[in-house]
Structures are given as C-alpha cells and as structure tokens.
Short mmCIF file of C-alpha atoms in Angstrom, two decimals:
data_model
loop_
_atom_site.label_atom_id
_atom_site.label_comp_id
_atom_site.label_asym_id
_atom_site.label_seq_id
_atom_site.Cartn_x
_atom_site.Cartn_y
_atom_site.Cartn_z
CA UNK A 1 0.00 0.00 0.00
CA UNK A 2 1.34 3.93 -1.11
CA UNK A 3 -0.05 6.44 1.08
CA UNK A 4 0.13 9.78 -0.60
CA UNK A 5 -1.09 13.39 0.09
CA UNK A 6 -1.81 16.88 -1.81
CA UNK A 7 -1.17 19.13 0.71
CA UNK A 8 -1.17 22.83 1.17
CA UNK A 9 -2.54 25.40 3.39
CA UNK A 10 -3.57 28.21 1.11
CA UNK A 11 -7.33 27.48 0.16
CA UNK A 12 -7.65 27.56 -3.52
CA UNK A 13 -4.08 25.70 -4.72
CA UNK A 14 -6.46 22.71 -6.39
CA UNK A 15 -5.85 20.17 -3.76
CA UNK A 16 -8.89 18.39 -4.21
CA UNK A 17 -10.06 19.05 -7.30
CA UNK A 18 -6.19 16.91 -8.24
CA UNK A 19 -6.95 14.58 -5.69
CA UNK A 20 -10.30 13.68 -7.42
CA UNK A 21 -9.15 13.49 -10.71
CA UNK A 22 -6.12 11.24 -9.93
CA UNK A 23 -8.45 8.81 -7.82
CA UNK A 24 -10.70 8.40 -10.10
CA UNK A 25 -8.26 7.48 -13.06
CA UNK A 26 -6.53 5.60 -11.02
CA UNK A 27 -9.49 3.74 -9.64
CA UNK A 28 -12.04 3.75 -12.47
CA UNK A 29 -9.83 3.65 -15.89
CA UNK A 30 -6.35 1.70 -14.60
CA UNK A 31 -8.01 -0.54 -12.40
CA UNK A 32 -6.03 0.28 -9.11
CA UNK A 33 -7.50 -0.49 -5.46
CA UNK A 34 -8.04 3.02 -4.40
CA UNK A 35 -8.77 4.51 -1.23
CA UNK A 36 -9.33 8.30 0.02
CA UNK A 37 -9.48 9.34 3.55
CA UNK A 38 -11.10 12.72 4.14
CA UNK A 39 -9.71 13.60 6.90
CA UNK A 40 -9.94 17.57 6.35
CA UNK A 41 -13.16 18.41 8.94
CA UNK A 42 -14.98 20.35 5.71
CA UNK A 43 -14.56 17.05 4.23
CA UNK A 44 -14.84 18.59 0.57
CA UNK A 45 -14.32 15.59 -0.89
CA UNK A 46 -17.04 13.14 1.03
CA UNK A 47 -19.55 16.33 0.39
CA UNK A 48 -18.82 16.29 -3.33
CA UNK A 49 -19.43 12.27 -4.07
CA UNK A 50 -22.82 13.10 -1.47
CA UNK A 51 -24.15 16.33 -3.00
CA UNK A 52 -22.75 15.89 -6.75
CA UNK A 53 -21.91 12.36 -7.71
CA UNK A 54 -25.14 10.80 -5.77
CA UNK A 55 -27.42 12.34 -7.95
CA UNK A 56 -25.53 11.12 -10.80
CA UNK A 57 -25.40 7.38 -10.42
CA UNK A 58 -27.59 4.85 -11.40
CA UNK A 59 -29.40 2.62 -9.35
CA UNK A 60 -26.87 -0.06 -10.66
CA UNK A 61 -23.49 1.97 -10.21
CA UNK A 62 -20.90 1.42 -8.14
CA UNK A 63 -17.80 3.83 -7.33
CA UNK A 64 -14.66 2.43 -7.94
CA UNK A 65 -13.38 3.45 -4.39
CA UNK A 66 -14.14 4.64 -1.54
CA UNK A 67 -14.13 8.09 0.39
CA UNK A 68 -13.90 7.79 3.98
CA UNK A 69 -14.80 10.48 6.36
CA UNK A 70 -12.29 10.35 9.23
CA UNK A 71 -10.62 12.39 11.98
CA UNK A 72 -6.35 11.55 11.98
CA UNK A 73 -6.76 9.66 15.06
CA UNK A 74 -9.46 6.73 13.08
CA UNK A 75 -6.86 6.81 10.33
CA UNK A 76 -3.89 5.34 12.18
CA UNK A 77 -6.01 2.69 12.88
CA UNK A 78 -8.01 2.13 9.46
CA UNK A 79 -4.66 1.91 7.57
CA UNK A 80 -3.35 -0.80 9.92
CA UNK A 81 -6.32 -3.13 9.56
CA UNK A 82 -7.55 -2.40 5.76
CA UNK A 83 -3.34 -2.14 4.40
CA UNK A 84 -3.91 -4.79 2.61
CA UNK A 85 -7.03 -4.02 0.80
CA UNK A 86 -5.71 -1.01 -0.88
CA UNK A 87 -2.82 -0.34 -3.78
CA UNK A 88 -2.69 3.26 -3.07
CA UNK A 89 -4.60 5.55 -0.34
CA UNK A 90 -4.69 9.65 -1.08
CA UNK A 91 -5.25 11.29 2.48
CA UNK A 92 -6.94 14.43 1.97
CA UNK A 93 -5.16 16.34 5.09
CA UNK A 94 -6.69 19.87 6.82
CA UNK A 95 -4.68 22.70 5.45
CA UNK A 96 -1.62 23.14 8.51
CA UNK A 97 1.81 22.31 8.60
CA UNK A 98 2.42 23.15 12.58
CA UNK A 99 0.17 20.19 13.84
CA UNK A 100 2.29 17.60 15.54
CA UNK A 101 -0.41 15.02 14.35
CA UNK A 102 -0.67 16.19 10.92
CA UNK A 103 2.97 16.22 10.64
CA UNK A 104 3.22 13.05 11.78
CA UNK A 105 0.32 11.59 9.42
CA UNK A 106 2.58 13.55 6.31
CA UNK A 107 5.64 12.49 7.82
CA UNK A 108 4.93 8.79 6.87
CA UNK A 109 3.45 9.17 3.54
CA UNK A 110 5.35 7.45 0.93
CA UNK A 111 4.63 11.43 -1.60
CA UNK A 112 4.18 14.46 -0.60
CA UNK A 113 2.59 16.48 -3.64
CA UNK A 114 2.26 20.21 -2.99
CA UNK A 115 0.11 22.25 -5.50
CA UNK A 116 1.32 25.37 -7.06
CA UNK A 117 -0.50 28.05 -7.77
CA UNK A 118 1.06 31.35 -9.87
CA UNK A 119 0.17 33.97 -8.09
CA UNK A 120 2.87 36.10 -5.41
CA UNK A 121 0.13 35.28 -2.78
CA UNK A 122 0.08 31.59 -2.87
CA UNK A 123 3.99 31.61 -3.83
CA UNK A 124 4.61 33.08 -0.06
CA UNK A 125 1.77 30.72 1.47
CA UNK A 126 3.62 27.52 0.03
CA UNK A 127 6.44 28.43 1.03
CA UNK A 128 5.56 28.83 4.77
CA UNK A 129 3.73 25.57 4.19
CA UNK A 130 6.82 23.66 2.88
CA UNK A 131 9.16 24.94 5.68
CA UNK A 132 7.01 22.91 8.32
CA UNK A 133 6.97 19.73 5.56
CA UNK A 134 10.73 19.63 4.62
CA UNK A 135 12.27 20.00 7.99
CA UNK A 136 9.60 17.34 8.93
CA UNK A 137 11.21 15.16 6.18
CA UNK A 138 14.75 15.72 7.47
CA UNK A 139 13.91 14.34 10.68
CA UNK A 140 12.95 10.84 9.36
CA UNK A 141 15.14 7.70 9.01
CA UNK A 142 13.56 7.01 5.47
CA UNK A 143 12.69 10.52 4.40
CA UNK A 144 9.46 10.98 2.06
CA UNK A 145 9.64 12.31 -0.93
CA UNK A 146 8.26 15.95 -1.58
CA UNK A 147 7.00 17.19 -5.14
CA UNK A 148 5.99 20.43 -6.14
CA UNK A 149 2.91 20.35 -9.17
CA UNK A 150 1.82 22.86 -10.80
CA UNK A 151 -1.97 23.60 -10.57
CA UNK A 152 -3.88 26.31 -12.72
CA UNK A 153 -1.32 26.64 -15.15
CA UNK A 154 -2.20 29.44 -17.63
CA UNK A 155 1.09 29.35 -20.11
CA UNK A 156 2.90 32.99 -20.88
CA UNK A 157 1.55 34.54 -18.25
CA UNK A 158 3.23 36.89 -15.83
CA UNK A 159 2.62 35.38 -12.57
CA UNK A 160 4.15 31.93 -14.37
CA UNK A 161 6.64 33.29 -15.47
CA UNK A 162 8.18 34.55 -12.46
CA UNK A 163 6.95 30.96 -10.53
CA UNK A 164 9.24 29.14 -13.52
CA UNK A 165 12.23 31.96 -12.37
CA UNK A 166 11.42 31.25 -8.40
CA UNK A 167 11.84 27.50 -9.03
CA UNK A 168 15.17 27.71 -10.68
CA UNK A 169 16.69 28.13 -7.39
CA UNK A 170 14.16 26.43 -5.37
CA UNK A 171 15.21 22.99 -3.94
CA UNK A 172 11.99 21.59 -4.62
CA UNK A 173 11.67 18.58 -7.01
CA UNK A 174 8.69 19.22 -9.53
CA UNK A 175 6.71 17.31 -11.63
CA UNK A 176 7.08 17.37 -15.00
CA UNK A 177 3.61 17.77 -15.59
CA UNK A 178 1.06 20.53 -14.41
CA UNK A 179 -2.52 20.41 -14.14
CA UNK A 180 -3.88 23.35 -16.58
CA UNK A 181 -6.63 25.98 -16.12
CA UNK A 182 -9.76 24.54 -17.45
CA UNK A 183 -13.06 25.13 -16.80
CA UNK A 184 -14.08 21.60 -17.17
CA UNK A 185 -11.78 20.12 -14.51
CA UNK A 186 -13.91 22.09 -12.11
CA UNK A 187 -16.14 19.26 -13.22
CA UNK A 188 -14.36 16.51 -11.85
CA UNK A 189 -16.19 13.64 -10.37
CA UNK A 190 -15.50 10.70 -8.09
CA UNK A 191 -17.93 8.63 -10.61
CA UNK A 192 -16.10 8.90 -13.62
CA UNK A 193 -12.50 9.51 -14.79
CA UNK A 194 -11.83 11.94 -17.17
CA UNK A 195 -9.73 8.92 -19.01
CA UNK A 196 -13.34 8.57 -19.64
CA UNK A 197 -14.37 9.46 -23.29
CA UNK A 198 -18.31 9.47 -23.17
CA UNK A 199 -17.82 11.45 -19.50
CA UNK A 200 -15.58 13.84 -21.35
CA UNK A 201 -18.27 14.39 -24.21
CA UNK A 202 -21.04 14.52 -21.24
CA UNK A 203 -19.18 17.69 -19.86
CA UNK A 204 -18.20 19.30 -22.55
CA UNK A 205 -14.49 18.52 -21.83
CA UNK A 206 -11.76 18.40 -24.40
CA UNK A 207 -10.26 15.77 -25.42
CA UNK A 208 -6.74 17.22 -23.93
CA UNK A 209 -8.06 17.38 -21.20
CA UNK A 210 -8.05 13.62 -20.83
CA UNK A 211 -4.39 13.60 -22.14
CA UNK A 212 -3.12 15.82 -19.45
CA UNK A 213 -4.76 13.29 -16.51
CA UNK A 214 -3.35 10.59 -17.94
CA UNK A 215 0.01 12.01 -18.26
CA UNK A 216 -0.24 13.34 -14.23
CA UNK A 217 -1.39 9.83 -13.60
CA UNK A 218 1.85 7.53 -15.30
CA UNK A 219 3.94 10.46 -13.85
CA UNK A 220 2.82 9.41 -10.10
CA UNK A 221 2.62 5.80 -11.00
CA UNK A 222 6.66 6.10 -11.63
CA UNK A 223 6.89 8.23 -8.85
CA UNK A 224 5.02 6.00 -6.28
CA UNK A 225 6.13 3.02 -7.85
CA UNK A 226 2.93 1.39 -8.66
CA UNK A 227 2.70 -2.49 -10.33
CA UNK A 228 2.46 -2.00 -13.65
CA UNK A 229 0.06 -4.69 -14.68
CA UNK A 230 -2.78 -2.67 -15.22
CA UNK A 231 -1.24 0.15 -17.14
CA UNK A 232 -2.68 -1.12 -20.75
CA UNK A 233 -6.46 0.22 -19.25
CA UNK A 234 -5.45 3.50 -19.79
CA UNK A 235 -5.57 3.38 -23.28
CA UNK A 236 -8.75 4.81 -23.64
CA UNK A 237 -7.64 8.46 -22.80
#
C-alpha cells in the first residue's frame, strides 16, 4: 500500500479538485485499489461524491473506491487493519503544517505532492507551508519524498513566469507535468474519470483534457512506484 497526500494550506491551490481526478483514473480507468481518507473536517471531498456524484449514479453503479470520512486519530487505525485491501490511499489532510499530528500523518506518507498556484500570494503561502513539511522530512530515518505540481497553469503569463524563475533556485523537485486551467476540470467527479471518453463528451471537456490526466497519472505511478500490470487500461484516454 502507497499512502500519498496533496497538501497545502492556502485554500484555492487545487488540492482536491487533483486529488479527485487522480483517484478516479486511477481507480475507475487503470483498475487500481483506491482509497481516500477525508480527513480535512470540511470534508470537501465526502460532500462532493454526497451532493454531486449521488445524484448522478444509477441505481446499478458502483464507485470504484471509496471516500472515507475520518478524523487523523481513526486513520492510524483504518490503515493498519484495511493495508492490505488497498494499492494506493490519497489522504486528503486539513490545510496546517504546525500540527504535531498532521505532521506526523505527512511524515509517513510514501509522496508528498504540494500544488502550485502562480500567483505572489500563494507563492509566499507555500512556502511557509513547505518549511514545516521539509524539515519534517529531514527528521525521518527514510525521508518521504516531496514534489511540487503545478496547478492552474495558464502558459505565458506573468505570474508563471516569475513561478518558472522562483523554481530555478528552489530545492523543490517538480513534476514534469502541471494540471492546466480549465473550466471543465472544475467538473471533476469521483464517478467517472476523465480517461473517460463518453464522460468527457457529457461535460463538454476536451479531449486534452483527458491527455493531461493521464500524463499526471503515469507520472505518479513512476513516482510511487505502482505495479504495472494494469497500465494497458489506460488506453482509452
């Protein structure tokens, strides 16, 4: 089992709007055992597959994985009895780096993805944010591994422009890829992946939209180290 996190305390970054969209795909078009643990107490993510995705599904439907509602404390002990149940768990996290219990919850995640947005606000708020999550990593015998992603990404802009010239000399590690500005991945739903091509028609979506997903998706894969043996279901993006 991978645990991994998207984590970062400036409202806004696209934390679980990417959290959705990787689940799913992972979940619903590659055939992974997915979990999510919404442990965030506006549980965003539990309200979303409630309020949205409910009303969506057929009598007939099933979701491809769960979302589970939890405070930090019931996740300790959910990952030790359901580990073996699961290929990869995202834990949705409250926004905070200075929680000893957060930290600690981070801390033993096998990636740390931090979104990115452009502007100088949310440059300064990550930054505060990864201070608390790198010297946390520093302090582990088998450090984590911490990636910066781009989220919102509106090419030859100003604002990205001078994020590309902060992260010259930034430490971080990025991902290659970035999640782009588009009004359809506001969209995203815990039913159906946007690997999906009928779901992409459905909401209007293009179809690079489904490209760019599945490109985040074999980036993490490598970067988690996930089996490989279901990779050939992704074909359909």
């Amino acid at each position: 089992m991978k645990l991994v996190t998207i984590a970062n305390q400036k409202g806004g970054s696209g934390k679980s709007t990417l959290t959705v969209l990787l689940a799913t795909a992972l979940a619903a078009t590659y055939g992974y055992r997915v979990g999510v643990l919404d442990l965030d107490p506006q549980q965003s993510l539990y309200q979303i597959r409630a309020v949205t995705d409910e009303g969506l599904r057929a009598d007939d439907e099933e979701y491809a994985y769960p979302i589970l509602p939890m405070s930090i404390e019931e996740a300790w002990s959910h990952l030790e009895q359901h580990s073996d149940e699961y290929d990869i768990v995202f834990l949705d996290l409250p926004g905070r780096s200075d929680s000893g219990d957060l930290l600690e919850m981070i801390a033993n995640c096998n990636v740390v993805i931090v979104p990115m947005r452009a502007s100088m606000f949310d440059r300064l708020s990550t930054a505060s944010f990864l201070d608390g999550i790198l010297a946390a990593q520093k302090t582990m015998d088998e450090p984590f591994a911490v990636y910066g992603l781009r989220t919102m990404y509106q090419a030859n802009t100003r604002e990205e422009n001078d994020l590309t010239e902060y992260l010259r000399t930034s430490p971080l590690p990025m991902f290659t890829n970035f999640l782009p500005q588009r009004e359809s991945f506001k969209r995203a739903s815990t039913l159906y992946s946007f690997l999906n091509s009928a779901f992409r028609r459905g909401i209007a979506a293009h179809n690079t939209a489904g490209k760019e997903i599945h490109a985040l998706c074999e980036e993490l894969i490598e970067k988690v180290d996930l089996p490989r043996e279901v990779e050939e279901t992704a074909a359909e993006a």
